[in-house]
PDB file of C-alpha atoms and ligand atoms in Angstrom:
ATOM      1  CA  MET A   1     -42.699  19.177 -24.846  1.00  0.00           C
ATOM      2  CA  LEU A   2     -40.605  20.244 -27.134  1.00  0.00           C
ATOM      3  CA  PHE A   3     -38.465  19.261 -30.671  1.00  0.00           C
ATOM      4  CA  ASP A   4     -35.923  20.722 -31.673  1.00  0.00           C
ATOM      5  CA  THR A   5     -35.905  19.692 -35.911  1.00  0.00           C
ATOM      6  CA  HIS A   6     -32.789  20.715 -36.482  1.00  0.00           C
ATOM      7  CA  CYS A   7     -29.127  21.304 -34.758  1.00  0.00           C
ATOM      8  CA  HIS A   8     -25.266  19.926 -34.833  1.00  0.00           C
ATOM      9  CA  LEU A   9     -24.607  17.685 -31.707  1.00  0.00           C
ATOM     10  CA  ASP A  10     -21.181  16.291 -33.588  1.00  0.00           C
ATOM     11  CA  ASP A  11     -19.993  19.977 -33.870  1.00  0.00           C
ATOM     12  CA  PRO A  12     -17.216  19.749 -30.755  1.00  0.00           C
ATOM     13  CA  ARG A  13     -18.371  22.695 -28.984  1.00  0.00           C
ATOM     14  CA  LEU A  14     -21.683  19.886 -28.014  1.00  0.00           C
ATOM     15  CA  LEU A  15     -19.818  16.761 -28.578  1.00  0.00           C
ATOM     16  CA  GLU A  16     -16.763  17.696 -25.100  1.00  0.00           C
ATOM     17  CA  GLU A  17     -19.879  18.625 -22.789  1.00  0.00           C
ATOM     18  CA  LEU A  18     -23.641  16.196 -24.400  1.00  0.00           C
ATOM     19  CA  ASP A  19     -24.846  14.917 -21.298  1.00  0.00           C
ATOM     20  CA  ALA A  20     -24.580  18.611 -19.534  1.00  0.00           C
ATOM     21  CA  VAL A  21     -26.516  19.812 -23.290  1.00  0.00           C
ATOM     22  CA  LEU A  22     -29.187  16.626 -23.695  1.00  0.00           C
ATOM     23  CA  ASP A  23     -29.936  17.608 -19.066  1.00  0.00           C
ATOM     24  CA  ARG A  24     -30.140  21.273 -20.184  1.00  0.00           C
ATOM     25  CA  ALA A  25     -32.509  20.460 -23.271  1.00  0.00           C
ATOM     26  CA  ARG A  26     -34.700  17.797 -21.249  1.00  0.00           C
ATOM     27  CA  GLU A  27     -34.734  20.525 -18.299  1.00  0.00           C
ATOM     28  CA  ALA A  28     -36.143  23.090 -20.766  1.00  0.00           C
ATOM     29  CA  GLY A  29     -38.731  21.120 -22.123  1.00  0.00           C
ATOM     30  CA  VAL A  30     -36.748  19.853 -24.734  1.00  0.00           C
ATOM     31  CA  ARG A  31     -38.203  15.446 -25.451  1.00  0.00           C
ATOM     32  CA  ARG A  32     -36.563  15.500 -29.381  1.00  0.00           C
ATOM     33  CA  ILE A  33     -33.595  16.720 -30.664  1.00  0.00           C
ATOM     34  CA  THR A  34     -32.365  15.957 -34.802  1.00  0.00           C
ATOM     35  CA  THR A  35     -29.093  16.550 -34.590  1.00  0.00           C
ATOM     36  CA  ILE A  36     -27.499  16.445 -38.695  1.00  0.00           C
ATOM     37  CA  GLY A  37     -25.892  13.758 -40.071  1.00  0.00           C
ATOM     38  CA  CYS A  38     -23.252  16.718 -42.481  1.00  0.00           C
ATOM     39  CA  ALA A  39     -19.875  16.324 -43.740  1.00  0.00           C
ATOM     40  CA  ASN A  40     -17.780  15.183 -46.284  1.00  0.00           C
ATOM     41  CA  ASP A  41     -16.367  12.183 -45.825  1.00  0.00           C
ATOM     42  CA  VAL A  42     -18.409   9.109 -44.509  1.00  0.00           C
ATOM     43  CA  ALA A  43     -16.298   8.451 -40.727  1.00  0.00           C
ATOM     44  CA  SER A  44     -18.406  12.344 -39.251  1.00  0.00           C
ATOM     45  CA  MET A  45     -21.470  11.485 -41.483  1.00  0.00           C
ATOM     46  CA  LEU A  46     -21.885   8.780 -39.448  1.00  0.00           C
ATOM     47  CA  SER A  47     -21.132   9.932 -35.627  1.00  0.00           C
ATOM     48  CA  ALA A  48     -24.902  11.736 -36.763  1.00  0.00           C
ATOM     49  CA  VAL A  49     -26.060   7.774 -36.744  1.00  0.00           C
ATOM     50  CA  GLU A  50     -24.390   7.017 -33.590  1.00  0.00           C
ATOM     51  CA  LEU A  51     -25.762   9.406 -31.024  1.00  0.00           C
ATOM     52  CA  ALA A  52     -28.980   9.087 -32.945  1.00  0.00           C
ATOM     53  CA  ARG A  53     -28.149   4.386 -32.031  1.00  0.00           C
ATOM     54  CA  GLN A  54     -26.361   5.898 -28.326  1.00  0.00           C
ATOM     55  CA  HIS A  55     -29.825   8.056 -28.100  1.00  0.00           C
ATOM     56  CA  PRO A  56     -32.977   6.381 -28.729  1.00  0.00           C
ATOM     57  CA  GLY A  57     -36.686   7.895 -28.718  1.00  0.00           C
ATOM     58  CA  ARG A  58     -34.004  10.949 -27.596  1.00  0.00           C
ATOM     59  CA  ILE A  59     -32.014  12.098 -30.929  1.00  0.00           C
ATOM     60  CA  SER A  60     -32.694  10.748 -34.343  1.00  0.00           C
ATOM     61  CA  ALA A  61     -30.319  12.106 -37.164  1.00  0.00           C
ATOM     62  CA  THR A  62     -30.372  12.934 -41.001  1.00  0.00           C
ATOM     63  CA  VAL A  63     -27.065  12.399 -43.402  1.00  0.00           C
ATOM     64  CA  GLY A  64     -26.519  14.396 -46.015  1.00  0.00           C
ATOM     65  CA  VAL A  65     -24.210  16.443 -48.054  1.00  0.00           C
ATOM     66  CA  HIS A  66     -24.370  20.459 -47.323  1.00  0.00           C
ATOM     67  CA  PRO A  67     -24.893  22.403 -50.941  1.00  0.00           C
ATOM     68  CA  HIS A  68     -20.746  24.189 -48.288  1.00  0.00           C
ATOM     69  CA  ASP A  69     -19.926  20.913 -49.683  1.00  0.00           C
ATOM     70  CA  ALA A  70     -21.119  19.818 -52.523  1.00  0.00           C
ATOM     71  CA  ARG A  71     -17.475  19.926 -54.904  1.00  0.00           C
ATOM     72  CA  HIS A  72     -17.172  17.016 -52.230  1.00  0.00           C
ATOM     73  CA  LEU A  73     -20.265  14.894 -53.648  1.00  0.00           C
ATOM     74  CA  ASP A  74     -18.065  12.178 -55.600  1.00  0.00           C
ATOM     75  CA  ASP A  75     -19.653   8.336 -55.984  1.00  0.00           C
ATOM     76  CA  ALA A  76     -17.985   6.819 -52.961  1.00  0.00           C
ATOM     77  CA  LEU A  77     -20.233   9.537 -50.605  1.00  0.00           C
ATOM     78  CA  PHE A  78     -22.983   9.760 -52.732  1.00  0.00           C
ATOM     79  CA  ASP A  79     -23.221   5.423 -51.690  1.00  0.00           C
ATOM     80  CA  ALA A  80     -21.924   6.429 -48.673  1.00  0.00           C
ATOM     81  CA  LEU A  81     -25.610   8.613 -48.371  1.00  0.00           C
ATOM     82  CA  ARG A  82     -28.017   6.072 -49.895  1.00  0.00           C
ATOM     83  CA  ASP A  83     -26.146   3.137 -47.209  1.00  0.00           C
ATOM     84  CA  ALA A  84     -26.528   5.374 -44.182  1.00  0.00           C
ATOM     85  CA  GLY A  85     -29.995   6.188 -45.176  1.00  0.00           C
ATOM     86  CA  THR A  86     -31.200   3.181 -44.916  1.00  0.00           C
ATOM     87  CA  ASP A  87     -30.847   3.057 -40.710  1.00  0.00           C
ATOM     88  CA  PRO A  88     -33.883   3.493 -38.733  1.00  0.00           C
ATOM     89  CA  SER A  89     -32.813   6.301 -37.156  1.00  0.00           C
ATOM     90  CA  VAL A  90     -32.120   7.903 -39.827  1.00  0.00           C
ATOM     91  CA  VAL A  91     -35.029  10.260 -40.771  1.00  0.00           C
ATOM     92  CA  ALA A  92     -34.299  12.506 -42.696  1.00  0.00           C
ATOM     93  CA  ILE A  93     -31.605  13.340 -45.990  1.00  0.00           C
ATOM     94  CA  GLY A  94     -29.867  16.769 -45.831  1.00  0.00           C
ATOM     95  CA  GLU A  95     -28.711  19.639 -45.431  1.00  0.00           C
ATOM     96  CA  THR A  96     -28.639  19.402 -48.501  1.00  0.00           C
ATOM     97  CA  GLY A  97     -29.819  22.800 -51.320  1.00  0.00           C
ATOM     98  CA  LEU A  98     -28.111  26.275 -52.234  1.00  0.00           C
ATOM     99  CA  ASP A  99     -26.270  28.542 -50.936  1.00  0.00           C
ATOM    100  CA  PHE A 100     -25.569  31.307 -52.516  1.00  0.00           C
ATOM    101  CA  HIS A 101     -24.459  33.615 -49.699  1.00  0.00           C
ATOM    102  CA  TYR A 102     -21.118  32.385 -49.092  1.00  0.00           C
ATOM    103  CA  ASP A 103     -20.593  29.729 -52.218  1.00  0.00           C
ATOM    104  CA  HIS A 104     -18.678  27.843 -50.820  1.00  0.00           C
ATOM    105  CA  SER A 105     -18.911  25.231 -53.078  1.00  0.00           C
ATOM    106  CA  PRO A 106     -19.192  26.679 -57.491  1.00  0.00           C
ATOM    107  CA  ARG A 107     -22.960  26.614 -58.152  1.00  0.00           C
ATOM    108  CA  PRO A 108     -23.087  23.980 -60.583  1.00  0.00           C
ATOM    109  CA  ALA A 109     -21.728  21.520 -57.831  1.00  0.00           C
ATOM    110  CA  GLN A 110     -23.822  22.504 -55.205  1.00  0.00           C
ATOM    111  CA  GLU A 111     -27.501  21.961 -57.613  1.00  0.00           C
ATOM    112  CA  GLU A 112     -26.102  18.996 -58.826  1.00  0.00           C
ATOM    113  CA  ALA A 113     -25.549  17.536 -55.322  1.00  0.00           C
ATOM    114  CA  PHE A 114     -29.202  18.955 -54.651  1.00  0.00           C
ATOM    115  CA  ARG A 115     -30.672  17.153 -57.219  1.00  0.00           C
ATOM    116  CA  ARG A 116     -28.795  13.458 -56.366  1.00  0.00           C
ATOM    117  CA  GLN A 117     -30.020  13.327 -53.094  1.00  0.00           C
ATOM    118  CA  ILE A 118     -34.081  14.795 -53.994  1.00  0.00           C
ATOM    119  CA  ALA A 119     -32.768  11.154 -56.042  1.00  0.00           C
ATOM    120  CA  ILE A 120     -32.172   9.826 -52.955  1.00  0.00           C
ATOM    121  CA  ALA A 121     -34.576  10.158 -50.931  1.00  0.00           C
ATOM    122  CA  LYS A 122     -37.223   9.478 -52.963  1.00  0.00           C
ATOM    123  CA  GLU A 123     -35.887   6.317 -53.391  1.00  0.00           C
ATOM    124  CA  LEU A 124     -36.169   5.722 -49.623  1.00  0.00           C
ATOM    125  CA  LYS A 125     -38.893   7.502 -49.182  1.00  0.00           C
ATOM    126  CA  LYS A 126     -37.711   9.690 -46.661  1.00  0.00           C
ATOM    127  CA  PRO A 127     -37.937  13.235 -46.268  1.00  0.00           C
ATOM    128  CA  LEU A 128     -35.505  16.792 -47.336  1.00  0.00           C
ATOM    129  CA  VAL A 129     -34.081  18.791 -44.647  1.00  0.00           C
ATOM    130  CA  ILE A 130     -33.711  22.109 -47.012  1.00  0.00           C
ATOM    131  CA  HIS A 131     -30.203  24.589 -46.557  1.00  0.00           C
ATOM    132  CA  THR A 132     -31.424  27.097 -49.103  1.00  0.00           C
ATOM    133  CA  ARG A 133     -29.607  30.796 -48.995  1.00  0.00           C
ATOM    134  CA  ALA A 134     -29.575  33.628 -51.178  1.00  0.00           C
ATOM    135  CA  ALA A 135     -30.700  31.311 -54.048  1.00  0.00           C
ATOM    136  CA  PRO A 136     -34.730  31.454 -53.153  1.00  0.00           C
ATOM    137  CA  LYS A 137     -35.896  30.689 -56.792  1.00  0.00           C
ATOM    138  CA  ASP A 138     -33.151  28.112 -57.298  1.00  0.00           C
ATOM    139  CA  THR A 139     -34.615  26.074 -55.087  1.00  0.00           C
ATOM    140  CA  LEU A 140     -37.868  26.195 -55.420  1.00  0.00           C
ATOM    141  CA  ARG A 141     -37.822  25.229 -59.073  1.00  0.00           C
ATOM    142  CA  ILE A 142     -34.402  22.482 -58.699  1.00  0.00           C
ATOM    143  CA  LEU A 143     -37.873  21.453 -55.787  1.00  0.00           C
ATOM    144  CA  ARG A 144     -40.313  21.245 -58.559  1.00  0.00           C
ATOM    145  CA  GLU A 145     -38.250  19.952 -61.403  1.00  0.00           C
ATOM    146  CA  GLU A 146     -36.990  16.833 -59.638  1.00  0.00           C
ATOM    147  CA  GLN A 147     -40.666  16.268 -58.179  1.00  0.00           C
ATOM    148  CA  ALA A 148     -38.779  16.535 -54.522  1.00  0.00           C
ATOM    149  CA  LYS A 149     -43.526  17.400 -53.358  1.00  0.00           C
ATOM    150  CA  ASP A 150     -42.425  13.535 -53.477  1.00  0.00           C
ATOM    151  CA  ALA A 151     -40.803  13.227 -50.720  1.00  0.00           C
ATOM    152  CA  GLY A 152     -42.192  16.087 -48.906  1.00  0.00           C
ATOM    153  CA  GLY A 153     -39.685  17.591 -46.233  1.00  0.00           C
ATOM    154  CA  ILE A 154     -38.496  21.188 -44.024  1.00  0.00           C
ATOM    155  CA  ILE A 155     -36.953  24.051 -45.070  1.00  0.00           C
ATOM    156  CA  HIS A 156     -34.749  24.610 -42.723  1.00  0.00           C
ATOM    157  CA  CYS A 157     -33.522  27.527 -40.513  1.00  0.00           C
ATOM    158  CA  PHE A 158     -36.314  30.091 -41.965  1.00  0.00           C
ATOM    159  CA  SER A 159     -34.486  33.309 -43.728  1.00  0.00           C
ATOM    160  CA  GLU A 160     -37.456  34.038 -46.430  1.00  0.00           C
ATOM    161  CA  ASP A 161     -40.666  35.659 -46.924  1.00  0.00           C
ATOM    162  CA  ALA A 162     -43.956  34.380 -46.619  1.00  0.00           C
ATOM    163  CA  PRO A 163     -44.626  34.433 -50.158  1.00  0.00           C
ATOM    164  CA  PHE A 164     -41.422  31.875 -50.006  1.00  0.00           C
ATOM    165  CA  ALA A 165     -43.002  29.158 -47.338  1.00  0.00           C
ATOM    166  CA  ALA A 166     -46.529  29.487 -49.203  1.00  0.00           C
ATOM    167  CA  ALA A 167     -45.088  28.314 -52.438  1.00  0.00           C
ATOM    168  CA  ALA A 168     -42.677  25.209 -51.106  1.00  0.00           C
ATOM    169  CA  LEU A 169     -46.040  24.666 -49.313  1.00  0.00           C
ATOM    170  CA  ASP A 170     -46.946  23.988 -52.626  1.00  0.00           C
ATOM    171  CA  LEU A 171     -44.545  21.648 -53.132  1.00  0.00           C
ATOM    172  CA  GLY A 172     -44.921  19.420 -50.226  1.00  0.00           C
ATOM    173  CA  PHE A 173     -42.058  21.514 -47.378  1.00  0.00           C
ATOM    174  CA  VAL A 174     -43.329  22.611 -44.702  1.00  0.00           C
ATOM    175  CA  SER A 175     -40.992  25.531 -42.724  1.00  0.00           C
ATOM    176  CA  SER A 176     -39.026  25.928 -39.968  1.00  0.00           C
ATOM    177  CA  PHE A 177     -38.404  28.163 -37.521  1.00  0.00           C
ATOM    178  CA  SER A 178     -34.526  29.137 -36.108  1.00  0.00           C
ATOM    179  CA  GLY A 179     -33.580  32.058 -34.033  1.00  0.00           C
ATOM    180  CA  ILE A 180     -34.155  34.146 -36.399  1.00  0.00           C
ATOM    181  CA  VAL A 181     -37.289  34.437 -35.613  1.00  0.00           C
ATOM    182  CA  THR A 182     -36.532  36.548 -31.957  1.00  0.00           C
ATOM    183  CA  PHE A 183     -34.125  39.215 -34.057  1.00  0.00           C
ATOM    184  CA  LYS A 184     -35.894  42.616 -33.928  1.00  0.00           C
ATOM    185  CA  LYS A 185     -34.917  43.392 -38.021  1.00  0.00           C
ATOM    186  CA  ALA A 186     -35.749  39.703 -39.400  1.00  0.00           C
ATOM    187  CA  VAL A 187     -39.440  41.269 -40.505  1.00  0.00           C
ATOM    188  CA  ALA A 188     -40.285  38.791 -42.932  1.00  0.00           C
ATOM    189  CA  VAL A 189     -39.268  36.312 -41.499  1.00  0.00           C
ATOM    190  CA  GLN A 190     -41.322  37.026 -38.586  1.00  0.00           C
ATOM    191  CA  GLU A 191     -44.040  37.540 -40.517  1.00  0.00           C
ATOM    192  CA  ALA A 192     -44.032  34.252 -42.460  1.00  0.00           C
ATOM    193  CA  ALA A 193     -43.750  32.721 -38.823  1.00  0.00           C
ATOM    194  CA  VAL A 194     -47.075  34.301 -38.477  1.00  0.00           C
ATOM    195  CA  LYS A 195     -49.250  33.188 -41.966  1.00  0.00           C
ATOM    196  CA  GLN A 196     -47.422  29.873 -41.522  1.00  0.00           C
ATOM    197  CA  PRO A 197     -50.403  27.103 -40.905  1.00  0.00           C
ATOM    198  CA  ALA A 198     -50.169  26.021 -37.466  1.00  0.00           C
ATOM    199  CA  ASP A 199     -49.704  22.262 -39.060  1.00  0.00           C
ATOM    200  CA  ALA A 200     -47.522  23.093 -41.179  1.00  0.00           C
ATOM    201  CA  LEU A 201     -45.034  24.456 -38.297  1.00  0.00           C
ATOM    202  CA  LEU A 202     -41.622  23.861 -36.837  1.00  0.00           C
ATOM    203  CA  ILE A 203     -38.908  24.767 -34.550  1.00  0.00           C
ATOM    204  CA  GLU A 204     -35.426  24.470 -34.585  1.00  0.00           C
ATOM    205  CA  THR A 205     -31.687  25.211 -33.100  1.00  0.00           C
ATOM    206  CA  ASP A 206     -29.354  24.886 -35.247  1.00  0.00           C
ATOM    207  CA  ALA A 207     -26.985  25.056 -32.871  1.00  0.00           C
ATOM    208  CA  PRO A 208     -24.307  25.440 -31.896  1.00  0.00           C
ATOM    209  CA  TYR A 209     -25.007  28.880 -34.682  1.00  0.00           C
ATOM    210  CA  LEU A 210     -27.565  31.388 -34.178  1.00  0.00           C
ATOM    211  CA  ALA A 211     -28.916  31.361 -30.307  1.00  0.00           C
ATOM    212  CA  PRO A 212     -31.483  33.255 -30.523  1.00  0.00           C
ATOM    213  CA  ILE A 213     -32.937  36.424 -28.269  1.00  0.00           C
ATOM    214  CA  PRO A 214     -31.909  36.430 -25.097  1.00  0.00           C
ATOM    215  CA  ARG A 215     -28.907  34.089 -26.018  1.00  0.00           C
ATOM    216  CA  ARG A 216     -27.302  35.690 -29.136  1.00  0.00           C
ATOM    217  CA  GLY A 217     -24.085  35.757 -29.711  1.00  0.00           C
ATOM    218  CA  LYS A 218     -23.826  33.056 -27.233  1.00  0.00           C
ATOM    219  CA  ARG A 219     -22.848  29.073 -28.203  1.00  0.00           C
ATOM    220  CA  ASN A 220     -26.089  27.701 -29.439  1.00  0.00           C
ATOM    221  CA  GLU A 221     -28.283  24.941 -27.958  1.00  0.00           C
ATOM    222  CA  PRO A 222     -30.767  22.453 -28.207  1.00  0.00           C
ATOM    223  CA  ALA A 223     -32.025  24.269 -24.544  1.00  0.00           C
ATOM    224  CA  TYR A 224     -32.199  27.254 -27.153  1.00  0.00           C
ATOM    225  CA  VAL A 225     -34.892  26.435 -28.661  1.00  0.00           C
ATOM    226  CA  ALA A 226     -37.189  27.188 -25.274  1.00  0.00           C
ATOM    227  CA  TYR A 227     -36.564  30.748 -26.220  1.00  0.00           C
ATOM    228  CA  THR A 228     -37.990  30.368 -30.252  1.00  0.00           C
ATOM    229  CA  ALA A 229     -41.307  28.862 -29.232  1.00  0.00           C
ATOM    230  CA  ALA A 230     -41.637  31.224 -27.263  1.00  0.00           C
ATOM    231  CA  ARG A 231     -41.307  34.262 -29.497  1.00  0.00           C
ATOM    232  CA  ILE A 232     -43.752  32.776 -31.962  1.00  0.00           C
ATOM    233  CA  ALA A 233     -46.046  31.797 -30.531  1.00  0.00           C
ATOM    234  CA  GLU A 234     -46.020  35.653 -28.709  1.00  0.00           C
ATOM    235  CA  LEU A 235     -45.581  36.666 -32.654  1.00  0.00           C
ATOM    236  CA  ARG A 236     -48.687  34.513 -32.888  1.00  0.00           C
ATOM    237  CA  GLY A 237     -51.052  35.395 -30.158  1.00  0.00           C
ATOM    238  CA  GLN A 238     -51.573  31.357 -29.012  1.00  0.00           C
ATOM    239  CA  ASP A 239     -51.634  29.957 -26.467  1.00  0.00           C
ATOM    240  CA  PRO A 240     -46.469  28.346 -25.473  1.00  0.00           C
ATOM    241  CA  GLU A 241     -47.648  24.712 -24.624  1.00  0.00           C
ATOM    242  CA  ALA A 242     -50.489  25.487 -28.110  1.00  0.00           C
ATOM    243  CA  LEU A 243     -47.517  25.477 -30.119  1.00  0.00           C
ATOM    244  CA  ALA A 244     -44.964  23.883 -28.378  1.00  0.00           C
ATOM    245  CA  HIS A 245     -47.802  20.692 -29.463  1.00  0.00           C
ATOM    246  CA  SER A 246     -48.465  21.501 -32.468  1.00  0.00           C
ATOM    247  CA  THR A 247     -45.379  21.604 -33.513  1.00  0.00           C
ATOM    248  CA  TYR A 248     -43.418  18.908 -31.841  1.00  0.00           C
ATOM    249  CA  GLU A 249     -46.846  16.566 -33.281  1.00  0.00           C
ATOM    250  CA  ASN A 250     -45.357  18.018 -36.872  1.00  0.00           C
ATOM    251  CA  ALA A 251     -41.693  17.224 -35.991  1.00  0.00           C
ATOM    252  CA  LEU A 252     -43.462  13.334 -35.344  1.00  0.00           C
ATOM    253  CA  ARG A 253     -45.353  13.412 -38.752  1.00  0.00           C
ATOM    254  CA  ILE A 254     -42.488  14.849 -40.918  1.00  0.00           C
ATOM    255  CA  PHE A 255     -40.128  12.894 -39.631  1.00  0.00           C
ATOM    256  CA  GLY A 256     -41.942   9.496 -39.204  1.00  0.00           C
ATOM    257  CA  ILE A 257     -41.303   8.608 -35.116  1.00  0.00           C
ATOM    258  CA  GLN A 258     -43.696   6.152 -33.528  1.00  0.00           C
ATOM    259  CA  GLU A 259     -44.682   7.669 -30.267  1.00  0.00           C
TER     260      GLU A 259
HETATM  261 ZN1   ZN B   1     -28.292  24.534 -42.727  1.00  0.00          ZN
HETATM  262 ZN1   ZN B   2     -27.548  23.141 -40.237  1.00  0.00          ZN
END
């Protein structure tokens, strides 16, 4: 029983064979999936909500503006985001945050979009899904300045180190580990996964990106979260069933899903 807490089912590479993708996920033990409704226009933001509505009990959605698209966040998109965020199938706001690696949007625009989405999450009392790349200090600073702890949430696709995970947890943010943790060179990420308290650890694919070993380089999909779970259990010296159970329960708790 696994929960893929972060993937992009509305990506054409997954959407074109969604039924098969969902069947393979089920066969791999993936019971629930959160799909990320991130876009620079309202229509694509809502496509994630639509997927969740069509698959109750199986798919839940988020809505947000990715840091790459922060330059597109105007008042109209902001209002649409807030409206969509009230939908019961929407379990979080995001992904939002800072990406100073690609810098697809100017940094001040990323910061502003980040702060505005923290405000929406607090207003709607929903958790945040945080994307942070090459900006650990600034991400933590903004979470602190905006008192994001009131919303709490998830550091998704964890790619920092154990001290960052601890600092984020102090601010109310658990860490979600992707296929990166299976990569041989990702020693700092593996160490963080080992040190992370069991009740603050989630797993995700970030599909269609970042397939774990042994699928590295291929198109990722929710079924493959099983490889990531197995690797984390091995690193932690934990029973895979126990890890599956705790990460599943953590996801339900953080997303506020009742079963
Ligand atoms: Zn991301
Ligand atoms: Zn993502």
